[in-house]
Amino acid sequence: MPKIVSARVIVTSPGRNFVTLKIACDDGTTGVGDATLNGRELAVASYLADHVVPCLIGRDGHRIEDIWQYLYKGAYWRRGPVTMAAIAAVDLALWDIKGKVAGLPVYQLLGGASRDGCMVYGHANGTTIAETIEAALDYRRQGYKAIRLQCGVPGMASTYGVSKDRYFYEPADNDLPSENIWSTAKYLRVVPELFAAAREALGWDVHLLHDVHHRLTPIEAARLGKDLEPYRPFWIEDATPAEDQEAFRLIRQHTTTPLAVGEIFNSVWDCKALIENRLIDYIRATVLHAGGITHMRQIASLADLHQVRTGCHGATDLSPVTMAAALHLGLAIPNFGIQEYMRHTAETDAVFPHAYRFADGMLHPGDAPGLGVDIDEALAETFPYARAYLPVNRLEDGTMWSW
Ligand code: KDG
Ligand code: MG
């Protein structure tokens, strides 16, 4: 048995902040896990270093399920993004170690490949519709089969989800949170225009997606879903906040546009009703924020029973460790749908060398034993932590957006 002899928390900021756990065993094997929680990174770093690491030393690193249960149930305080990101980091590192000991890529341990690769979607952004279409055409030329479309809202100075950079999008920007102003009426006018222009320019042989970032009430989301139906979107994402899972029933009653939600979920309990009542089509929870491969596999299995597919979160605040783990899981499970792929910067890729590769609109995790990703600790040390926050959203009259 590989006995855990050390576990270190590494905080680094190669362009943005990442928290990584590196576990080492007495047989010399090491494994890496991602524990990044955008804008709240140090809370997870402390949870791990102060409360989890001391409990890991001396344990059998092969006992992944038992360690998961021990950390989840044993703590008494279940769930929540900080806890579940910390548990995920341990879980990913242990799957990495198991794969290395077995000499197999993790997807083989999960049942083997169910497909040749994981279809991904890229982000086409622009301040205007024309700019977004131009970016989308660029993604098409690179072979993407699915593209997310976001554009600025006329009359609004800035829009969350619309990058200043063509290829790299980093929503967490300031030392203190910046503020965006939001108008639902203006937004609901521009998105159907964006999709009409996109179908005109790109045709019908490409999947088009859109992220609402939880900005609408259920009835407003239903309106957007209906208005987009002629353009057959692959999904609209996070149409309304989902703490109240029942809210999705109202959207569902009004539109056949597929619904995706869950990038901020951290447990199967956050989506149980959504899945069992078939109120969504894609579940966006991730191996990082939903407790690792062990728990995400459970969510995916529940979803499979109800014909819901995965469409896991894959923004840049999820490190290449999460991307690798998501690809191993996505390659293996029967109900993989699509994987978000926001490319990391060259600095991030250098700190996290990885085996996954992009070709023909798909990502493949590669065949290196384990997760096929590591952290270059010497390089990581050259990028010190820099506090950064996600922006806050307000309505035009200055109030915080309600539920
Ligand atoms: O940390 C928050 C980002 O990951 C999120 O805003 C990105 O909504 C997002 C997405 O779908 O990638
Ligand atoms: Mg999103």
CSV table of C-alpha atoms and ligand atoms in Angstrom, one decimal:
chain,number,residue,atom,x,y,z
A,1,MET,CA,0.0,0.0,0.0
A,2,PRO,CA,1.3,3.5,-0.8
A,3,LYS,CA,1.3,5.2,2.7
A,4,ILE,CA,0.8,9.0,2.6
A,5,VAL,CA,3.9,10.6,4.1
A,6,SER,CA,3.3,14.2,3.1
A,7,ALA,CA,0.8,16.6,1.7
A,8,ARG,CA,1.7,20.2,0.7
A,9,VAL,CA,-0.5,23.1,-0.3
A,10,ILE,CA,1.0,25.2,-3.0
A,11,VAL,CA,-0.5,28.6,-3.8
A,12,THR,CA,0.7,30.2,-7.0
A,13,SER,CA,-0.4,32.9,-9.4
A,14,PRO,CA,0.8,32.3,-13.0
A,15,GLY,CA,-1.6,34.9,-14.4
A,16,ARG,CA,-4.3,34.0,-11.9
A,17,ASN,CA,-4.4,32.3,-8.5
A,18,PHE,CA,-4.4,28.5,-8.1
A,19,VAL,CA,-4.3,26.3,-5.0
A,20,THR,CA,-2.8,22.9,-5.5
A,21,LEU,CA,-2.4,19.9,-3.1
A,22,LYS,CA,0.6,17.6,-3.7
A,23,ILE,CA,0.4,14.3,-1.8
A,24,ALA,CA,3.5,12.1,-1.6
A,25,CYS,CA,3.6,8.4,-0.5
A,26,ASP,CA,6.3,6.2,1.0
A,27,ASP,CA,6.8,4.4,-2.3
A,28,GLY,CA,7.9,7.7,-4.0
A,29,THR,CA,4.6,8.3,-5.9
A,30,THR,CA,3.1,11.7,-5.8
A,31,GLY,CA,-0.3,13.0,-6.9
A,32,VAL,CA,-1.7,16.4,-7.5
A,33,GLY,CA,-5.2,17.9,-6.7
A,34,ASP,CA,-6.8,21.2,-7.5
A,35,ALA,CA,-8.3,23.2,-4.7
A,36,THR,CA,-8.9,26.6,-6.4
A,37,LEU,CA,-11.9,28.6,-5.3
A,38,ASN,CA,-12.0,31.8,-7.3
A,39,GLY,CA,-11.8,34.9,-5.0
A,40,ARG,CA,-11.7,32.8,-1.8
A,41,GLU,CA,-8.5,30.8,-2.5
A,42,LEU,CA,-6.8,31.2,0.9
A,43,ALA,CA,-9.8,29.8,2.8
A,44,VAL,CA,-9.4,26.5,1.0
A,45,ALA,CA,-5.6,26.6,1.4
A,46,SER,CA,-6.1,27.0,5.2
A,47,TYR,CA,-8.8,24.3,5.4
A,48,LEU,CA,-6.4,21.9,3.8
A,49,ALA,CA,-3.2,22.8,5.5
A,50,ASP,CA,-4.6,23.4,9.0
A,51,HIS,CA,-7.4,20.8,9.1
A,52,VAL,CA,-7.1,18.1,6.4
A,53,VAL,CA,-3.4,17.4,5.9
A,54,PRO,CA,-2.8,16.3,9.5
A,55,CYS,CA,-5.5,13.7,9.1
A,56,LEU,CA,-3.9,12.3,5.9
A,57,ILE,CA,-0.5,11.4,7.2
A,58,GLY,CA,0.0,7.7,7.6
A,59,ARG,CA,-3.1,6.6,5.7
A,60,ASP,CA,-3.3,4.1,2.9
A,61,GLY,CA,-3.4,6.3,-0.2
A,62,HIS,CA,-5.3,3.5,-2.1
A,63,ARG,CA,-8.3,3.9,0.1
A,64,ILE,CA,-9.9,6.7,-2.0
A,65,GLU,CA,-13.5,6.0,-1.2
A,66,ASP,CA,-12.9,5.6,2.5
A,67,ILE,CA,-10.8,8.8,2.7
A,68,TRP,CA,-13.6,10.6,0.9
A,69,GLN,CA,-16.2,9.4,3.4
A,70,TYR,CA,-13.9,10.2,6.3
A,71,LEU,CA,-13.4,13.8,5.2
A,72,TYR,CA,-17.0,14.4,4.2
A,73,LYS,CA,-18.9,12.6,7.1
A,74,GLY,CA,-16.2,12.7,9.7
A,75,ALA,CA,-15.9,16.5,9.7
A,76,TYR,CA,-19.5,16.8,10.9
A,77,TRP,CA,-19.8,20.1,8.8
A,78,ARG,CA,-20.8,18.7,5.4
A,79,ARG,CA,-20.9,20.4,2.0
A,80,GLY,CA,-20.1,24.0,1.0
A,81,PRO,CA,-17.6,25.2,-1.6
A,82,VAL,CA,-14.6,25.4,0.7
A,83,THR,CA,-15.1,21.9,2.2
A,84,MET,CA,-15.9,20.3,-1.1
A,85,ALA,CA,-12.9,21.9,-3.0
A,86,ALA,CA,-10.6,20.7,-0.2
A,87,ILE,CA,-12.0,17.2,-0.4
A,88,ALA,CA,-11.8,17.3,-4.2
A,89,ALA,CA,-8.1,18.1,-4.0
A,90,VAL,CA,-7.4,15.1,-1.9
A,91,ASP,CA,-9.5,12.9,-4.1
A,92,LEU,CA,-7.9,14.0,-7.3
A,93,ALA,CA,-4.4,13.5,-5.9
A,94,LEU,CA,-5.3,10.0,-4.7
A,95,TRP,CA,-6.7,9.0,-8.1
A,96,ASP,CA,-3.5,10.4,-9.7
A,97,ILE,CA,-1.5,8.2,-7.3
A,98,LYS,CA,-3.6,5.1,-7.9
A,99,GLY,CA,-3.1,5.5,-11.7
A,100,LYS,CA,0.6,5.9,-11.3
A,101,VAL,CA,0.9,2.8,-9.1
A,102,ALA,CA,-1.3,0.9,-11.6
A,103,GLY,CA,0.7,2.3,-14.6
A,104,LEU,CA,-2.6,3.3,-16.2
A,105,PRO,CA,-4.3,6.6,-17.1
A,106,VAL,CA,-7.2,7.3,-14.7
A,107,TYR,CA,-9.9,6.8,-17.4
A,108,GLN,CA,-8.9,3.2,-17.6
A,109,LEU,CA,-9.5,2.8,-13.8
A,110,LEU,CA,-13.0,4.3,-14.4
A,111,GLY,CA,-14.0,1.7,-16.8
A,112,GLY,CA,-12.1,2.6,-19.9
A,113,ALA,CA,-12.9,5.0,-22.8
A,114,SER,CA,-16.5,5.2,-23.9
A,115,ARG,CA,-15.6,7.6,-26.8
A,116,ASP,CA,-12.6,8.8,-28.7
A,117,GLY,CA,-12.4,12.2,-27.2
A,118,CYS,CA,-14.4,14.8,-25.2
A,119,MET,CA,-16.2,17.4,-27.4
A,120,VAL,CA,-15.4,20.9,-26.0
A,121,TYR,CA,-16.8,24.4,-26.5
A,122,GLY,CA,-14.7,27.5,-26.8
A,123,HIS,CA,-15.6,31.1,-25.8
A,124,ALA,CA,-16.4,33.6,-28.5
A,125,ASN,CA,-16.6,37.1,-26.9
A,126,GLY,CA,-16.9,40.6,-28.3
A,127,THR,CA,-18.1,44.0,-27.2
A,128,THR,CA,-20.4,43.9,-30.3
A,129,ILE,CA,-22.3,41.2,-32.1
A,130,ALA,CA,-19.9,41.6,-35.1
A,131,GLU,CA,-16.8,41.1,-32.9
A,132,THR,CA,-18.4,38.0,-31.3
A,133,ILE,CA,-19.2,36.5,-34.8
A,134,GLU,CA,-15.6,37.2,-35.9
A,135,ALA,CA,-14.3,35.4,-32.9
A,136,ALA,CA,-16.7,32.5,-33.4
A,137,LEU,CA,-15.5,32.2,-37.1
A,138,ASP,CA,-12.0,32.0,-35.7
A,139,TYR,CA,-13.0,29.1,-33.4
A,140,ARG,CA,-14.6,27.3,-36.4
A,141,ARG,CA,-11.4,27.6,-38.4
A,142,GLN,CA,-9.6,26.0,-35.5
A,143,GLY,CA,-11.9,23.0,-35.6
A,144,TYR,CA,-14.2,23.7,-32.7
A,145,LYS,CA,-17.6,21.9,-33.0
A,146,ALA,CA,-19.2,24.0,-30.3
A,147,ILE,CA,-18.9,27.7,-29.4
A,148,ARG,CA,-20.2,29.8,-26.6
A,149,LEU,CA,-21.4,33.2,-27.7
A,150,GLN,CA,-21.3,36.3,-25.4
A,151,CYS,CA,-21.5,39.9,-26.4
A,152,GLY,CA,-21.6,43.3,-24.8
A,153,VAL,CA,-25.0,44.8,-24.0
A,154,PRO,CA,-25.6,48.1,-25.9
A,155,GLY,CA,-25.8,50.9,-23.4
A,156,MET,CA,-23.9,49.0,-20.7
A,157,ALA,CA,-20.3,49.9,-19.9
A,158,SER,CA,-19.2,46.4,-19.2
A,159,THR,CA,-20.8,42.9,-19.2
A,160,TYR,CA,-19.7,40.0,-17.1
A,161,GLY,CA,-18.5,37.1,-19.2
A,162,VAL,CA,-17.3,39.3,-22.0
A,163,SER,CA,-13.5,39.3,-22.1
A,164,LYS,CA,-11.2,42.2,-22.9
A,165,ASP,CA,-8.9,39.7,-24.6
A,166,ARG,CA,-9.8,37.6,-27.6
A,167,TYR,CA,-8.4,34.3,-26.3
A,168,PHE,CA,-8.1,34.6,-22.6
A,169,TYR,CA,-10.9,35.5,-20.2
A,170,GLU,CA,-10.2,36.2,-16.6
A,171,PRO,CA,-13.3,37.4,-14.7
A,172,ALA,CA,-11.5,37.9,-11.4
A,173,ASP,CA,-9.6,41.1,-11.9
A,174,ASN,CA,-9.2,43.6,-9.0
A,175,ASP,CA,-7.6,43.8,-5.6
A,176,LEU,CA,-11.2,44.7,-4.5
A,177,PRO,CA,-14.3,43.7,-6.4
A,178,SER,CA,-15.2,45.9,-9.3
A,179,GLU,CA,-18.9,46.5,-10.1
A,180,ASN,CA,-20.9,45.8,-13.3
A,181,ILE,CA,-24.3,47.4,-14.0
A,182,TRP,CA,-27.0,45.2,-15.4
A,183,SER,CA,-30.2,45.8,-17.4
A,184,THR,CA,-32.4,42.7,-18.1
A,185,ALA,CA,-34.5,44.5,-20.7
A,186,LYS,CA,-31.4,45.5,-22.8
A,187,TYR,CA,-29.9,42.1,-22.4
A,188,LEU,CA,-33.0,40.3,-23.5
A,189,ARG,CA,-33.1,42.3,-26.7
A,190,VAL,CA,-29.5,41.7,-27.8
A,191,VAL,CA,-29.1,38.0,-27.2
A,192,PRO,CA,-31.6,36.8,-29.9
A,193,GLU,CA,-30.0,39.3,-32.3
A,194,LEU,CA,-26.6,37.7,-31.6
A,195,PHE,CA,-27.9,34.2,-32.2
A,196,ALA,CA,-29.7,35.3,-35.5
A,197,ALA,CA,-26.4,36.8,-36.7
A,198,ALA,CA,-24.5,33.7,-35.6
A,199,ARG,CA,-26.7,31.3,-37.6
A,200,GLU,CA,-26.4,33.5,-40.6
A,201,ALA,CA,-22.6,33.6,-40.5
A,202,LEU,CA,-21.8,30.1,-39.1
A,203,GLY,CA,-24.7,28.0,-40.5
A,204,TRP,CA,-26.2,25.1,-38.6
A,205,ASP,CA,-23.4,22.6,-38.4
A,206,VAL,CA,-22.0,24.0,-35.2
A,207,HIS,CA,-23.3,23.9,-31.6
A,208,LEU,CA,-24.0,27.4,-30.2
A,209,LEU,CA,-24.2,28.0,-26.4
A,210,HIS,CA,-24.9,30.9,-24.2
A,211,ASP,CA,-24.2,31.7,-20.5
A,212,VAL,CA,-26.8,33.9,-18.6
A,213,HIS,CA,-24.6,33.9,-15.4
A,214,HIS,CA,-27.7,33.6,-13.1
A,215,ARG,CA,-28.9,37.1,-14.2
A,216,LEU,CA,-32.6,36.3,-14.9
A,217,THR,CA,-35.8,35.5,-13.0
A,218,PRO,CA,-37.4,32.2,-14.1
A,219,ILE,CA,-40.0,34.0,-16.2
A,220,GLU,CA,-37.4,36.2,-17.9
A,221,ALA,CA,-35.3,33.0,-18.6
A,222,ALA,CA,-38.4,31.4,-20.1
A,223,ARG,CA,-38.7,34.4,-22.4
A,224,LEU,CA,-35.1,34.1,-23.5
A,225,GLY,CA,-35.4,30.3,-24.0
A,226,LYS,CA,-38.5,30.9,-26.3
A,227,ASP,CA,-36.8,33.7,-28.2
A,228,LEU,CA,-33.7,31.6,-28.9
A,229,GLU,CA,-35.7,28.5,-30.0
A,230,PRO,CA,-35.5,29.3,-33.7
A,231,TYR,CA,-31.7,29.3,-33.5
A,232,ARG,CA,-31.6,25.9,-31.8
A,233,PRO,CA,-29.0,26.6,-29.1
A,234,PHE,CA,-27.2,23.7,-27.6
A,235,TRP,CA,-28.1,25.1,-24.2
A,236,ILE,CA,-28.6,28.2,-22.2
A,237,GLU,CA,-26.6,28.1,-19.0
A,238,ASP,CA,-27.3,29.3,-15.4
A,239,ALA,CA,-30.5,30.9,-16.6
A,240,THR,CA,-31.6,31.7,-13.1
A,241,PRO,CA,-30.0,31.0,-9.7
A,242,ALA,CA,-30.6,27.4,-8.7
A,243,GLU,CA,-30.6,27.4,-4.9
A,244,ASP,CA,-34.3,26.9,-5.4
A,245,GLN,CA,-34.3,23.9,-7.7
A,246,GLU,CA,-38.0,24.3,-8.3
A,247,ALA,CA,-37.5,27.6,-10.1
A,248,PHE,CA,-36.4,25.6,-13.1
A,249,ARG,CA,-39.8,24.1,-13.5
A,250,LEU,CA,-41.2,27.4,-14.6
A,251,ILE,CA,-38.6,27.8,-17.3
A,252,ARG,CA,-39.1,24.2,-18.4
A,253,GLN,CA,-42.8,24.7,-18.8
A,254,HIS,CA,-42.3,27.5,-21.4
A,255,THR,CA,-39.4,26.5,-23.6
A,256,THR,CA,-37.7,23.5,-25.4
A,257,THR,CA,-34.3,25.2,-25.3
A,258,PRO,CA,-32.0,22.9,-23.4
A,259,LEU,CA,-31.0,24.0,-19.9
A,260,ALA,CA,-27.6,23.7,-18.2
A,261,VAL,CA,-26.8,24.6,-14.6
A,262,GLY,CA,-24.5,23.7,-11.8
A,263,GLU,CA,-21.0,25.3,-12.0
A,264,ILE,CA,-21.4,26.5,-8.5
A,265,PHE,CA,-22.9,23.3,-7.1
A,266,ASN,CA,-20.8,21.3,-4.7
A,267,SER,CA,-22.9,18.2,-4.0
A,268,VAL,CA,-25.4,15.8,-5.5
A,269,TRP,CA,-27.9,17.4,-3.1
A,270,ASP,CA,-27.7,20.7,-5.0
A,271,CYS,CA,-29.0,19.0,-8.2
A,272,LYS,CA,-31.0,16.0,-7.0
A,273,ALA,CA,-34.4,17.5,-7.7
A,274,LEU,CA,-33.2,19.2,-10.9
A,275,ILE,CA,-32.1,15.8,-12.3
A,276,GLU,CA,-34.8,13.5,-10.9
A,277,ASN,CA,-37.5,15.8,-12.2
A,278,ARG,CA,-35.8,16.3,-15.6
A,279,LEU,CA,-35.7,20.0,-15.2
A,280,ILE,CA,-32.3,20.3,-16.8
A,281,ASP,CA,-30.5,18.7,-19.7
A,282,TYR,CA,-26.9,19.2,-18.7
A,283,ILE,CA,-25.3,19.2,-15.3
A,284,ARG,CA,-22.3,21.6,-15.0
A,285,ALA,CA,-20.9,20.6,-11.6
A,286,THR,CA,-17.1,19.8,-11.7
A,287,VAL,CA,-14.7,17.4,-10.2
A,288,LEU,CA,-13.1,20.4,-8.4
A,289,HIS,CA,-16.1,22.2,-6.7
A,290,ALA,CA,-18.2,19.0,-6.3
A,291,GLY,CA,-15.8,16.8,-4.3
A,292,GLY,CA,-13.5,15.2,-6.8
A,293,ILE,CA,-13.9,12.3,-9.3
A,294,THR,CA,-15.5,10.2,-6.5
A,295,HIS,CA,-18.4,12.5,-6.0
A,296,MET,CA,-18.8,13.8,-9.5
A,297,ARG,CA,-19.0,10.2,-10.7
A,298,GLN,CA,-22.0,9.8,-8.4
A,299,ILE,CA,-23.7,12.9,-9.7
A,300,ALA,CA,-23.1,11.7,-13.3
A,301,SER,CA,-24.6,8.3,-12.5
A,302,LEU,CA,-27.7,9.9,-11.1
A,303,ALA,CA,-27.9,12.1,-14.2
A,304,ASP,CA,-27.5,9.1,-16.5
A,305,LEU,CA,-30.5,7.5,-15.0
A,306,HIS,CA,-32.6,10.5,-16.0
A,307,GLN,CA,-31.1,11.2,-19.4
A,308,VAL,CA,-29.2,14.2,-18.2
A,309,ARG,CA,-25.7,14.6,-19.6
A,310,THR,CA,-22.6,16.3,-18.2
A,311,GLY,CA,-21.3,19.6,-19.4
A,312,CYS,CA,-18.7,20.3,-16.8
A,313,HIS,CA,-17.4,23.8,-15.9
A,314,GLY,CA,-14.0,24.4,-17.4
A,315,ALA,CA,-13.1,28.1,-16.9
A,316,THR,CA,-9.6,29.3,-16.4
A,317,ASP,CA,-10.0,29.4,-12.6
A,318,LEU,CA,-10.0,25.6,-12.7
A,319,SER,CA,-6.4,24.6,-13.0
A,320,PRO,CA,-5.1,22.1,-15.6
A,321,VAL,CA,-5.3,19.5,-12.8
A,322,THR,CA,-9.1,19.8,-12.9
A,323,MET,CA,-9.2,19.8,-16.7
A,324,ALA,CA,-7.2,16.6,-16.8
A,325,ALA,CA,-9.4,14.9,-14.2
A,326,ALA,CA,-12.6,16.1,-16.0
A,327,LEU,CA,-11.3,14.6,-19.2
A,328,HIS,CA,-10.6,11.2,-17.7
A,329,LEU,CA,-14.1,11.1,-16.2
A,330,GLY,CA,-15.7,12.5,-19.3
A,331,LEU,CA,-14.0,10.0,-21.5
A,332,ALA,CA,-15.2,7.1,-19.4
A,333,ILE,CA,-18.8,7.8,-18.4
A,334,PRO,CA,-21.7,6.9,-20.6
A,335,ASN,CA,-23.5,10.3,-20.4
A,336,PHE,CA,-20.8,12.8,-21.1
A,337,GLY,CA,-22.3,15.7,-23.1
A,338,ILE,CA,-19.7,18.4,-23.6
A,339,GLN,CA,-16.7,20.0,-21.7
A,340,GLU,CA,-16.1,23.7,-21.4
A,341,TYR,CA,-12.6,24.6,-22.5
A,342,MET,CA,-11.3,28.0,-21.7
A,343,ARG,CA,-7.6,27.9,-22.7
A,344,HIS,CA,-5.1,28.7,-19.9
A,345,THR,CA,-2.3,31.2,-20.5
A,346,ALA,CA,1.2,30.1,-21.5
A,347,GLU,CA,2.4,30.8,-17.9
A,348,THR,CA,-0.3,28.6,-16.4
A,349,ASP,CA,0.4,25.8,-18.9
A,350,ALA,CA,4.1,26.0,-18.0
A,351,VAL,CA,3.5,25.7,-14.3
A,352,PHE,CA,1.1,22.7,-14.9
A,353,PRO,CA,2.7,20.6,-17.6
A,354,HIS,CA,0.0,18.2,-18.9
A,355,ALA,CA,-0.7,15.4,-21.3
A,356,TYR,CA,-4.2,16.4,-22.5
A,357,ARG,CA,-4.3,17.6,-26.1
A,358,PHE,CA,-6.8,19.3,-28.4
A,359,ALA,CA,-7.6,18.0,-31.9
A,360,ASP,CA,-10.6,18.3,-34.2
A,361,GLY,CA,-12.8,20.0,-31.6
A,362,MET,CA,-12.1,17.5,-28.9
A,363,LEU,CA,-9.8,17.1,-25.9
A,364,HIS,CA,-8.2,13.8,-25.0
A,365,PRO,CA,-6.6,13.3,-21.6
A,366,GLY,CA,-3.6,11.4,-23.0
A,367,ASP,CA,-2.3,8.0,-21.8
A,368,ALA,CA,0.2,9.0,-19.2
A,369,PRO,CA,-0.3,7.0,-15.9
A,370,GLY,CA,-2.5,8.9,-13.4
A,371,LEU,CA,-4.0,12.2,-14.4
A,372,GLY,CA,-1.2,13.1,-16.7
A,373,VAL,CA,-0.6,16.5,-15.1
A,374,ASP,CA,2.0,17.9,-12.6
A,375,ILE,CA,3.0,21.1,-11.0
A,376,ASP,CA,6.5,22.6,-11.6
A,377,GLU,CA,7.1,23.7,-8.0
A,378,ALA,CA,10.2,25.8,-8.7
A,379,LEU,CA,8.4,27.8,-11.4
A,380,ALA,CA,5.2,28.0,-9.3
A,381,GLU,CA,7.2,29.7,-6.6
A,382,THR,CA,8.1,32.6,-8.9
A,383,PHE,CA,4.4,33.6,-9.2
A,384,PRO,CA,3.3,34.8,-5.7
A,385,TYR,CA,-0.4,35.0,-4.7
A,386,ALA,CA,-2.2,38.2,-5.6
A,387,ARG,CA,-5.6,38.9,-4.2
A,388,ALA,CA,-8.3,39.0,-6.8
A,389,TYR,CA,-12.1,39.1,-6.8
A,390,LEU,CA,-15.0,38.4,-9.1
A,391,PRO,CA,-17.0,41.5,-10.0
A,392,VAL,CA,-20.3,42.4,-8.2
A,393,ASN,CA,-23.4,42.9,-10.2
A,394,ARG,CA,-25.9,45.7,-9.6
A,395,LEU,CA,-29.1,46.9,-11.4
A,396,GLU,CA,-29.2,50.3,-13.0
A,397,ASP,CA,-30.8,51.9,-9.9
A,398,GLY,CA,-27.8,50.7,-7.8
A,399,THR,CA,-29.5,47.8,-6.0
A,400,MET,CA,-27.9,44.4,-5.7
A,401,TRP,CA,-29.7,42.0,-8.1
A,402,SER,CA,-32.2,40.0,-6.0
A,403,TRP,CA,-32.8,36.3,-6.2
B,1,KDG,O1,-15.1,31.8,-11.2
B,1,KDG,C1,-16.2,32.1,-11.9
B,1,KDG,C2,-16.0,31.7,-13.4
B,1,KDG,O2,-15.5,30.4,-13.5
B,1,KDG,C3,-17.3,31.7,-14.1
B,1,KDG,O3,-17.8,33.0,-14.1
B,1,KDG,C4,-17.1,31.3,-15.6
B,1,KDG,O4,-19.5,31.3,-15.8
B,1,KDG,C5,-18.3,30.9,-16.1
B,1,KDG,C6,-18.2,29.8,-17.1
B,1,KDG,O5,-19.3,29.3,-17.5
B,1,KDG,O6,-17.1,29.5,-17.5
B,2,MG,MG,-21.0,29.8,-16.5
